[in-house]
PDB file of C-alpha atoms and ligand atoms in Angstrom:
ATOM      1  CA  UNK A  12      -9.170 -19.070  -3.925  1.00 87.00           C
ATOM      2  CA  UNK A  13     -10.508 -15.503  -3.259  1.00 97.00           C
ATOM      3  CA  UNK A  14      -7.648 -13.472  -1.285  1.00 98.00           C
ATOM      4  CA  UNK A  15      -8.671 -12.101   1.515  1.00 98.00           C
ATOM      5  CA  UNK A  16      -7.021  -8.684   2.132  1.00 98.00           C
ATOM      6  CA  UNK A  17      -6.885  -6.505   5.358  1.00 98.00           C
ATOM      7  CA  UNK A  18      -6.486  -2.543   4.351  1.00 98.00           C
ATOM      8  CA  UNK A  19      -4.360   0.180   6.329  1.00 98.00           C
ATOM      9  CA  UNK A  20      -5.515   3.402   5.444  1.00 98.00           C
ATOM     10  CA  UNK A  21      -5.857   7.573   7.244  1.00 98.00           C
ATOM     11  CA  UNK A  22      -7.126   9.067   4.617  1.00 96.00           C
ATOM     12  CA  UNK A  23      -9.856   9.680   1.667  1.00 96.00           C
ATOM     13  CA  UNK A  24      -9.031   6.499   0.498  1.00 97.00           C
ATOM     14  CA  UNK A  25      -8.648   6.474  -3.184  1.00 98.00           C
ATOM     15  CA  UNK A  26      -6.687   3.395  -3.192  1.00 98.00           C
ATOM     16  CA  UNK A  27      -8.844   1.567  -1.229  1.00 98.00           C
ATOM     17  CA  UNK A  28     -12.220   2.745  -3.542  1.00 98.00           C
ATOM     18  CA  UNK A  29      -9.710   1.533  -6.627  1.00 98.00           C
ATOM     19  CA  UNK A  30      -9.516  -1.892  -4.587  1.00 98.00           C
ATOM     20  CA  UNK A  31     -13.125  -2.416  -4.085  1.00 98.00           C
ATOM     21  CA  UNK A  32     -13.756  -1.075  -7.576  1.00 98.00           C
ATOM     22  CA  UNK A  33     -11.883  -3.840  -9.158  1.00 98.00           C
ATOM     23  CA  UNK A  34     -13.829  -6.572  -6.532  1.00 98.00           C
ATOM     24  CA  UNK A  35     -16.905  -5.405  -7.891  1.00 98.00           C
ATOM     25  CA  UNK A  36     -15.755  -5.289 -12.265  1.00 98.00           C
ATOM     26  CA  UNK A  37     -14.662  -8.962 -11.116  1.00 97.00           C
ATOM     27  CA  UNK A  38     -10.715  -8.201 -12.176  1.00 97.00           C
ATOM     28  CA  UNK A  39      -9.644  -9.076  -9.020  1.00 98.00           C
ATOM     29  CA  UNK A  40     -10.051 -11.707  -7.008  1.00 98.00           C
ATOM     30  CA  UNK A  41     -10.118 -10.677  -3.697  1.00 98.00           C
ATOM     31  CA  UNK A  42     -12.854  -9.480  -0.537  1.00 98.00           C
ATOM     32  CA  UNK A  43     -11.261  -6.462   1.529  1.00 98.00           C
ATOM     33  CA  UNK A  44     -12.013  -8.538   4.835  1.00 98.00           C
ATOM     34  CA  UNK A  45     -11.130  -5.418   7.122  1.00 98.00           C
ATOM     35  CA  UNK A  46     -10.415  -1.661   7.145  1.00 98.00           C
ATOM     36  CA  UNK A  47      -8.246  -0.331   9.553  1.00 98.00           C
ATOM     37  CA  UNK A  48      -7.345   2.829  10.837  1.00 98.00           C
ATOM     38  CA  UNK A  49      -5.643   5.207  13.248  1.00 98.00           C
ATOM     39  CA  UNK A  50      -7.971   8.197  12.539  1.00 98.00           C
ATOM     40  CA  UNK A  51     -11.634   7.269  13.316  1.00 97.00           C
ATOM     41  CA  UNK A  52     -12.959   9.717  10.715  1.00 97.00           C
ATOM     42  CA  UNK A  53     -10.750   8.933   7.660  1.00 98.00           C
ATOM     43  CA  UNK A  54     -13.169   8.580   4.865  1.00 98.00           C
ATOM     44  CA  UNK A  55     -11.781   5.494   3.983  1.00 98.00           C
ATOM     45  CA  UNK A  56     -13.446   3.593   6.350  1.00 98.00           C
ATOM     46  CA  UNK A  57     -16.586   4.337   5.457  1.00 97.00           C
ATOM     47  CA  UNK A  58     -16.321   2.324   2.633  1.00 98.00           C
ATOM     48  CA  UNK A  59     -16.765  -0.585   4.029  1.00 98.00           C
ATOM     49  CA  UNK A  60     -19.814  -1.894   6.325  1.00 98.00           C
ATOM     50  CA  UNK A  61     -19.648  -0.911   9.907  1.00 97.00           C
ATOM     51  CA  UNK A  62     -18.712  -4.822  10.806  1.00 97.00           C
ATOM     52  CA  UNK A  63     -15.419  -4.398   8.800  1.00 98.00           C
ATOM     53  CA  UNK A  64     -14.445  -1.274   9.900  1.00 98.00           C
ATOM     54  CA  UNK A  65     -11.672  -1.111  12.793  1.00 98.00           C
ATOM     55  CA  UNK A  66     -10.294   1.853  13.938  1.00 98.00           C
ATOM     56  CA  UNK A  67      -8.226   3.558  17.180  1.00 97.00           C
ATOM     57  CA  UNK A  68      -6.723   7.010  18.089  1.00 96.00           C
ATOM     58  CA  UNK A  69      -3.154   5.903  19.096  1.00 96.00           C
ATOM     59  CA  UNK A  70      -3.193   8.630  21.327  1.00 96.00           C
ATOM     60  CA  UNK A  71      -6.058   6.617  23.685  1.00 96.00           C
ATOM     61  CA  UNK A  72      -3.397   3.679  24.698  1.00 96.00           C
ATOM     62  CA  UNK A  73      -1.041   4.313  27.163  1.00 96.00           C
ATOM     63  CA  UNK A  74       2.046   3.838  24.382  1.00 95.00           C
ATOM     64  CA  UNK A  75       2.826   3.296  21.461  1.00 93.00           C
ATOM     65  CA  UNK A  76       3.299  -0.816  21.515  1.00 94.00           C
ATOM     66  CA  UNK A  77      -0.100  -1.116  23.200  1.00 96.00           C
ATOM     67  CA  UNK A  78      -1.566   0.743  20.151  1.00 97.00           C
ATOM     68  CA  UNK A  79       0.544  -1.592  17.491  1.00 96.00           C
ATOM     69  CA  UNK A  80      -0.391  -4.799  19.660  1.00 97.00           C
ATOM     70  CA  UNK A  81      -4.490  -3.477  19.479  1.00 98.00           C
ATOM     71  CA  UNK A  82      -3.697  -2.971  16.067  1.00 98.00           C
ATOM     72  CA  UNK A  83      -1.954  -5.958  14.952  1.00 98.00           C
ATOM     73  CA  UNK A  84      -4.678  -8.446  17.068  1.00 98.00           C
ATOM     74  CA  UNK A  85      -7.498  -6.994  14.869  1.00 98.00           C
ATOM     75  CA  UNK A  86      -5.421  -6.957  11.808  1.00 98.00           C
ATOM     76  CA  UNK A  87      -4.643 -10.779  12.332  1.00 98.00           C
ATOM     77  CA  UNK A  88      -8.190 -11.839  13.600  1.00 98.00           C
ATOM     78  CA  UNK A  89      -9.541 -10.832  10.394  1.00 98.00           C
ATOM     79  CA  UNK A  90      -7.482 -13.602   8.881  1.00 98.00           C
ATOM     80  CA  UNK A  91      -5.913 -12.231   6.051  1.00 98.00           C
ATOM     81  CA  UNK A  92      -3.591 -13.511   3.003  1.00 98.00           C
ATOM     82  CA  UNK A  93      -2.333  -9.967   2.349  1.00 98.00           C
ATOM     83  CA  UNK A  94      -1.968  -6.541   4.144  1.00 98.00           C
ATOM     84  CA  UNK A  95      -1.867  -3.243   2.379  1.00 98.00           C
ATOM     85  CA  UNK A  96      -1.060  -0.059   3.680  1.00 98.00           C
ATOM     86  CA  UNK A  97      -2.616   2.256   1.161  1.00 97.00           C
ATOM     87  CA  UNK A  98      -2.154   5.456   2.432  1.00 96.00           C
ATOM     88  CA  UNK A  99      -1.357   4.299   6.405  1.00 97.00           C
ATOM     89  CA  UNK A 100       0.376   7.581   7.956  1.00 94.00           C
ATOM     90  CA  UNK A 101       1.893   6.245  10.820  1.00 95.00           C
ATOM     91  CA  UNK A 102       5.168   3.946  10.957  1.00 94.00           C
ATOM     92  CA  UNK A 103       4.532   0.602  11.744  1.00 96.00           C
ATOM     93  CA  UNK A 104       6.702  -0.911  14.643  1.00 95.00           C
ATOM     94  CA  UNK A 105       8.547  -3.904  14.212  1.00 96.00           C
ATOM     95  CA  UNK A 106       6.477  -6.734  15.803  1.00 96.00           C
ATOM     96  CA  UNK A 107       3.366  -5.724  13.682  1.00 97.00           C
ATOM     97  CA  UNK A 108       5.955  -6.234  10.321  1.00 97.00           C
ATOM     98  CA  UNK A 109       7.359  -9.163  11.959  1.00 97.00           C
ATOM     99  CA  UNK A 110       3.649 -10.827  12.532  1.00 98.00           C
ATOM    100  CA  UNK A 111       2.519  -9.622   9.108  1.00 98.00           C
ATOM    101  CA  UNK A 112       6.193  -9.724   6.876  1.00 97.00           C
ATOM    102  CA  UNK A 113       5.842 -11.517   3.383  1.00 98.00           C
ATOM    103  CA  UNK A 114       2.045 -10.322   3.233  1.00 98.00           C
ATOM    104  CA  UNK A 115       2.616  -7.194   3.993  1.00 98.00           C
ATOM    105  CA  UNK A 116       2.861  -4.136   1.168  1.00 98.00           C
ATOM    106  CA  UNK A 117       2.804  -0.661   0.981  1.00 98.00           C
ATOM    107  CA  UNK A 118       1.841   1.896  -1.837  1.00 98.00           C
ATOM    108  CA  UNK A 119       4.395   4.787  -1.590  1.00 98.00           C
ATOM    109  CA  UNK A 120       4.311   7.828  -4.510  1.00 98.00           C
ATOM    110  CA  UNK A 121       7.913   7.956  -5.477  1.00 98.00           C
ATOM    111  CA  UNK A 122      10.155   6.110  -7.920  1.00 98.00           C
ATOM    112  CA  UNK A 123      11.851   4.009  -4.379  1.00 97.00           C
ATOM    113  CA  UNK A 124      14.879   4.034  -3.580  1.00 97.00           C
ATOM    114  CA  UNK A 125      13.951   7.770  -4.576  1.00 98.00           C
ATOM    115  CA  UNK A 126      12.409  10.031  -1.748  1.00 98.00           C
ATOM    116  CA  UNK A 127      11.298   7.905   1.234  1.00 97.00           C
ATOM    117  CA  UNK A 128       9.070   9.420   3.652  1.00 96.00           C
ATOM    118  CA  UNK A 129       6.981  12.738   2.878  1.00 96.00           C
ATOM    119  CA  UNK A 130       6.238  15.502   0.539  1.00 98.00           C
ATOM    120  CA  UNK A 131       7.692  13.577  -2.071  1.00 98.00           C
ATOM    121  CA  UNK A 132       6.367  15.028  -5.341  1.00 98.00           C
ATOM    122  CA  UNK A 133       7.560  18.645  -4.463  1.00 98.00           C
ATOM    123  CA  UNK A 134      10.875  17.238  -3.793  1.00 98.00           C
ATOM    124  CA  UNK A 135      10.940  15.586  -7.157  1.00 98.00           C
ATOM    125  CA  UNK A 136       9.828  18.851  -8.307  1.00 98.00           C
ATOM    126  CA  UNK A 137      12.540  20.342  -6.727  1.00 98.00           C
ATOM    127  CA  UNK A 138      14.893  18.306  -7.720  1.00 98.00           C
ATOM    128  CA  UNK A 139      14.444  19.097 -11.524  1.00 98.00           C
ATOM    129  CA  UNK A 140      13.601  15.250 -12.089  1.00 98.00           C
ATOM    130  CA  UNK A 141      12.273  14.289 -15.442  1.00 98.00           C
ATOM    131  CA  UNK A 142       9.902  11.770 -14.466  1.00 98.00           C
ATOM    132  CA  UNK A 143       8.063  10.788 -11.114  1.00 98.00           C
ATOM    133  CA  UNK A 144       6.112   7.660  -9.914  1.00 98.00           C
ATOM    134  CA  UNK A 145       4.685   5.188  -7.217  1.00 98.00           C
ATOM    135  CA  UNK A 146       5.861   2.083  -6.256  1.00 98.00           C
ATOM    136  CA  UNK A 147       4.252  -0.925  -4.402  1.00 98.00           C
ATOM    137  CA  UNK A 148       6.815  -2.721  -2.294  1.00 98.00           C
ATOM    138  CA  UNK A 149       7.391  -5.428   0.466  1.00 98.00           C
ATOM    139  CA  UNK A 150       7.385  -3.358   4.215  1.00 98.00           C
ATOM    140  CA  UNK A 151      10.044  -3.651   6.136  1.00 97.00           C
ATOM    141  CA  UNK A 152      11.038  -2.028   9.368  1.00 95.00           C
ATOM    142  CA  UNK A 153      13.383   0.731   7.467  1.00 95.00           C
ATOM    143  CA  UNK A 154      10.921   3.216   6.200  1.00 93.00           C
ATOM    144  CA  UNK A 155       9.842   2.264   2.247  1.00 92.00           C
ATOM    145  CA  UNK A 156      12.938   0.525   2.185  1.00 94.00           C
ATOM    146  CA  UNK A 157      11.514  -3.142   1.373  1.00 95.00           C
ATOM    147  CA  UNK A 158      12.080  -5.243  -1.961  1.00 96.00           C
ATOM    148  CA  UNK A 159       9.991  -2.847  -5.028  1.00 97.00           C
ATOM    149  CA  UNK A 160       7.423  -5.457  -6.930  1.00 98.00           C
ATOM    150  CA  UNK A 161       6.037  -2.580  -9.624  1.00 98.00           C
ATOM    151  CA  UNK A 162       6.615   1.145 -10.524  1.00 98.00           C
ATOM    152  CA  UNK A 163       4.390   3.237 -12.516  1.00 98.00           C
ATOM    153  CA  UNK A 164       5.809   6.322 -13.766  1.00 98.00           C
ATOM    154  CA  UNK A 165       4.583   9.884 -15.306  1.00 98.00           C
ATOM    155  CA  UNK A 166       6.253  12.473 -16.643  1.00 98.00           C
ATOM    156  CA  UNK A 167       7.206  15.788 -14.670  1.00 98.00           C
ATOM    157  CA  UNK A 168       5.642  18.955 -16.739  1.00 98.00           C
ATOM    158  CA  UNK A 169       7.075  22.888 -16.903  1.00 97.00           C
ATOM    159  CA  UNK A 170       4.889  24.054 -14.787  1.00 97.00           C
ATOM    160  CA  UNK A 171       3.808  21.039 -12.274  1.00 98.00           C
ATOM    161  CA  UNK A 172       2.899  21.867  -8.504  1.00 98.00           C
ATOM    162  CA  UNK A 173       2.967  19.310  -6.161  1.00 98.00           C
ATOM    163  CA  UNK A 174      -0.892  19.202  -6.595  1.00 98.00           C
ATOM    164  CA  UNK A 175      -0.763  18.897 -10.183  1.00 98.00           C
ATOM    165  CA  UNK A 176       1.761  15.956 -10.170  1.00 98.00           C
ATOM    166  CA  UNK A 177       0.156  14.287  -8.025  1.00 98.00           C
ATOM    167  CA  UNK A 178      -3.382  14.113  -9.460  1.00 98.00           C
ATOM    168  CA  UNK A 179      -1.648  12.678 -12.868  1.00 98.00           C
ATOM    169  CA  UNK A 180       0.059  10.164 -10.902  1.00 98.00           C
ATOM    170  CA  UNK A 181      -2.974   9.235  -8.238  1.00 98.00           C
ATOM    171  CA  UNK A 182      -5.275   7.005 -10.943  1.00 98.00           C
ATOM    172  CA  UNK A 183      -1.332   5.494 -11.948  1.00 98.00           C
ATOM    173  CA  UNK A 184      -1.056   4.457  -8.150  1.00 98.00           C
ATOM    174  CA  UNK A 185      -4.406   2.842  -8.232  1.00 98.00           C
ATOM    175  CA  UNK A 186      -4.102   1.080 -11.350  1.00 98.00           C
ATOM    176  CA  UNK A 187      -0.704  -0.286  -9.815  1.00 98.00           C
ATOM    177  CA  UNK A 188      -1.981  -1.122  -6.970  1.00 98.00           C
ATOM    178  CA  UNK A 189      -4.731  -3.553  -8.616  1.00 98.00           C
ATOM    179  CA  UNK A 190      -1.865  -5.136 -10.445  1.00 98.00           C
ATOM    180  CA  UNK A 191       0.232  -6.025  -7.983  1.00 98.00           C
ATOM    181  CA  UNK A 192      -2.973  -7.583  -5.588  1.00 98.00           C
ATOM    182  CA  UNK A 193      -4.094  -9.713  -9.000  1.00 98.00           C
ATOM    183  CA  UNK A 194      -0.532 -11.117  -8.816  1.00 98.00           C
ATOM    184  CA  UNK A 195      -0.504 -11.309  -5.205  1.00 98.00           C
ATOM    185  CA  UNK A 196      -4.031 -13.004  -5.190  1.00 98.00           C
ATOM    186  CA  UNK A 197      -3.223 -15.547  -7.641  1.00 97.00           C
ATOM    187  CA  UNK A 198      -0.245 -16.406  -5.345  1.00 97.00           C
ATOM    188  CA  UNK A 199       2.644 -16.018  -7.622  1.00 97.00           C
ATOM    189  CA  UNK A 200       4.537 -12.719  -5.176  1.00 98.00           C
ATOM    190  CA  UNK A 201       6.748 -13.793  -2.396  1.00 98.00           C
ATOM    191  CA  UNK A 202       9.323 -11.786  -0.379  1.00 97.00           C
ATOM    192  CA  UNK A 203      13.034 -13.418  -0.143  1.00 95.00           C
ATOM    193  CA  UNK A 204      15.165 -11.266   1.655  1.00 91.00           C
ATOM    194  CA  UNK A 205      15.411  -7.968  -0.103  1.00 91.00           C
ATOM    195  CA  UNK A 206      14.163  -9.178  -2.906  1.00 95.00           C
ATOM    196  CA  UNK A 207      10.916 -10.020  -4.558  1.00 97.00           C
ATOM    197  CA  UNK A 208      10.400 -13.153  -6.251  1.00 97.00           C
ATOM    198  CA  UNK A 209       7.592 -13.952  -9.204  1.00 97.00           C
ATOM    199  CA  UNK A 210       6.691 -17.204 -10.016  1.00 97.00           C
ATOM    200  CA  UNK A 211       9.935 -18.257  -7.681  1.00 97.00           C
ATOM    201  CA  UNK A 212      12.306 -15.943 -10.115  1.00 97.00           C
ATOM    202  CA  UNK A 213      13.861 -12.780  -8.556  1.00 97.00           C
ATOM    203  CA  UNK A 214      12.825  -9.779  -9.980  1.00 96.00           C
ATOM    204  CA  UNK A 215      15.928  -7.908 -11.590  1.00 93.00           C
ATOM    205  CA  UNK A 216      13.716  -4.817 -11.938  1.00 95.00           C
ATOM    206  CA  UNK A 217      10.479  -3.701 -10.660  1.00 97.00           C
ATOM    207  CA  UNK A 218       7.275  -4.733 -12.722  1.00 97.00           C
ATOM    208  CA  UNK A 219       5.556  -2.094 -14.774  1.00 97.00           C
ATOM    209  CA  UNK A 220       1.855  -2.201 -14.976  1.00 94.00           C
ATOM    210  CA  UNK A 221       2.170  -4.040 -18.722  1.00 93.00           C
ATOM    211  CA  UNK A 222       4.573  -6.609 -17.284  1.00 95.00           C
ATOM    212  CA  UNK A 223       2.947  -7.420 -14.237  1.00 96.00           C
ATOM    213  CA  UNK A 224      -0.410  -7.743 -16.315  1.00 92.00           C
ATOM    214  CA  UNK A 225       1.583 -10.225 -18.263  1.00 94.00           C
ATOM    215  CA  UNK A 226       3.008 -11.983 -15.384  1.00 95.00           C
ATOM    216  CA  UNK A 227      -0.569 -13.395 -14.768  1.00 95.00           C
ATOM    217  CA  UNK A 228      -1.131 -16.887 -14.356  1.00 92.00           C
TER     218      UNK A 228
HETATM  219  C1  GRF F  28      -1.366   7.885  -1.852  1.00 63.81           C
HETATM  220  O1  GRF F  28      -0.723   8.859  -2.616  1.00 63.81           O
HETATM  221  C2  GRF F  28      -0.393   6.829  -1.409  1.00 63.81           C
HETATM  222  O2  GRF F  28       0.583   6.558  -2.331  1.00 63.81           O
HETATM  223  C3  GRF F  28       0.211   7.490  -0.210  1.00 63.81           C
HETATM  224  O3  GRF F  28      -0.841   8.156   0.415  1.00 63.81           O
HETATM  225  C4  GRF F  28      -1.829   8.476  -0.544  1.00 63.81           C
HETATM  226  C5  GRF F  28      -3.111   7.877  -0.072  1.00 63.81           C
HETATM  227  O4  GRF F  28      -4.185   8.220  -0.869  1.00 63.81           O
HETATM  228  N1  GRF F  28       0.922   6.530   0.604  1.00 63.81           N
HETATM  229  P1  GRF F  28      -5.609   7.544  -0.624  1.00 63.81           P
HETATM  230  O5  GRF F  28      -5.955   7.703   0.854  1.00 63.81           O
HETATM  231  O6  GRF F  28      -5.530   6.111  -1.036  1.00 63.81           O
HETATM  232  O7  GRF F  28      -6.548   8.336  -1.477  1.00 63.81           O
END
């Protein structure tokens, strides 16, 4: 059955455009049945007709839970299997992860547990690491803390700015992303705790883009 997926997103929306792309080449089977956002003009939403667009300043509710319960509401009245924050700069509180847990996942460019939160390619720069990478994971209420399904990595080059590295590691992210919704879409991803399951096993390490390919039903 087509998965219907709901799509958190501030920004350009690269990942989302990579979504939608692989709607339309019929690789994955899925409808993006909502985008939602906290900035109003994120290009992301206007990918997406006007009737499947939701978004709200955060700063126009009195506080923050009467943002996350606006938020949550349309989220959940747009009935979907799966929600993915793809690019979503704000943290969500915990009774939108608590409505949405075990459906809910979240691109994040580093190699998790490396280099939660921001700025993370200069500080893999900075750290003189040989290798950098995304991951698509289970949220949880600690920040891109929840159980890893797939990593893609790229190499760090002499010479890499934070700009650079990321660019090489953006159309990685997207192509990860796809993989992990045709799994999740065909129903065989499940959160258990901290861990991920596939096809009921745990998953001793995070998925690669071959393996999860292969993990296909
Ligand atoms: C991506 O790098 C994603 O990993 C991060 O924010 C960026 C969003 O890019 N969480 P886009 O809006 O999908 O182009």
């Amino acid at each position: 059955m087509t998965a219907r997926i709901a799509v958190l997103a501030s920004g350009r929306g690269s990942n989302l455009r990579a979504i939608l792309q692989a709607i339309d080449a019929g690789s994955l089977d899925a409808e993006v049945v909502g985008v939602f956002s906290d900035k109003p003009n994120a290009p992301a939403l206007r990918q997406v007709p006007r009737d499947r667009r939701w978004s709200e300043r955060p700063a126009s509710f009195p506080h923050r839970p009467a943002y996350e319960t606006a938020l949550a509401e349309a989220v959940g009245a747009s009935q979907p299997d799966w929600v993915v924050c793809a690019g979503y700069m704000r943290i969500l509180g915990d009774a939108f992860i608590a409505r949405f847990r075990g459906r809910l996942l979240n691109i994040h460019p580093s190699l998790l547990p490396k280099y939660r939160g921001l700025q993370t390619h200069a500080r893999a720069i900075e750290a003189g690491d040989p290798e950098h990478g995304a991951s698509v994971h289970f949220v949880i209420p600690e920040l891109d803390a929840g159980a890893v399904i797939a990593q893609a990595k790229v190499p760090i080059l002499a010479g890499d700015t934070p700009e650079t590295l990321a660019a090489r590691l953006l159309p990685r992210e997207h192509a990860l992303l796809v993989a992990v919704l045709r799994l999740a879409a065909a129903g065989v991803l499940a959160e258990q705790g901290d861990i991920t399951l596939c096809h009921g096993q745990p998953l001793l390490n995070a998925l690669s883009l071959d393996s999860a390919d292969r993990l296909l039903p």
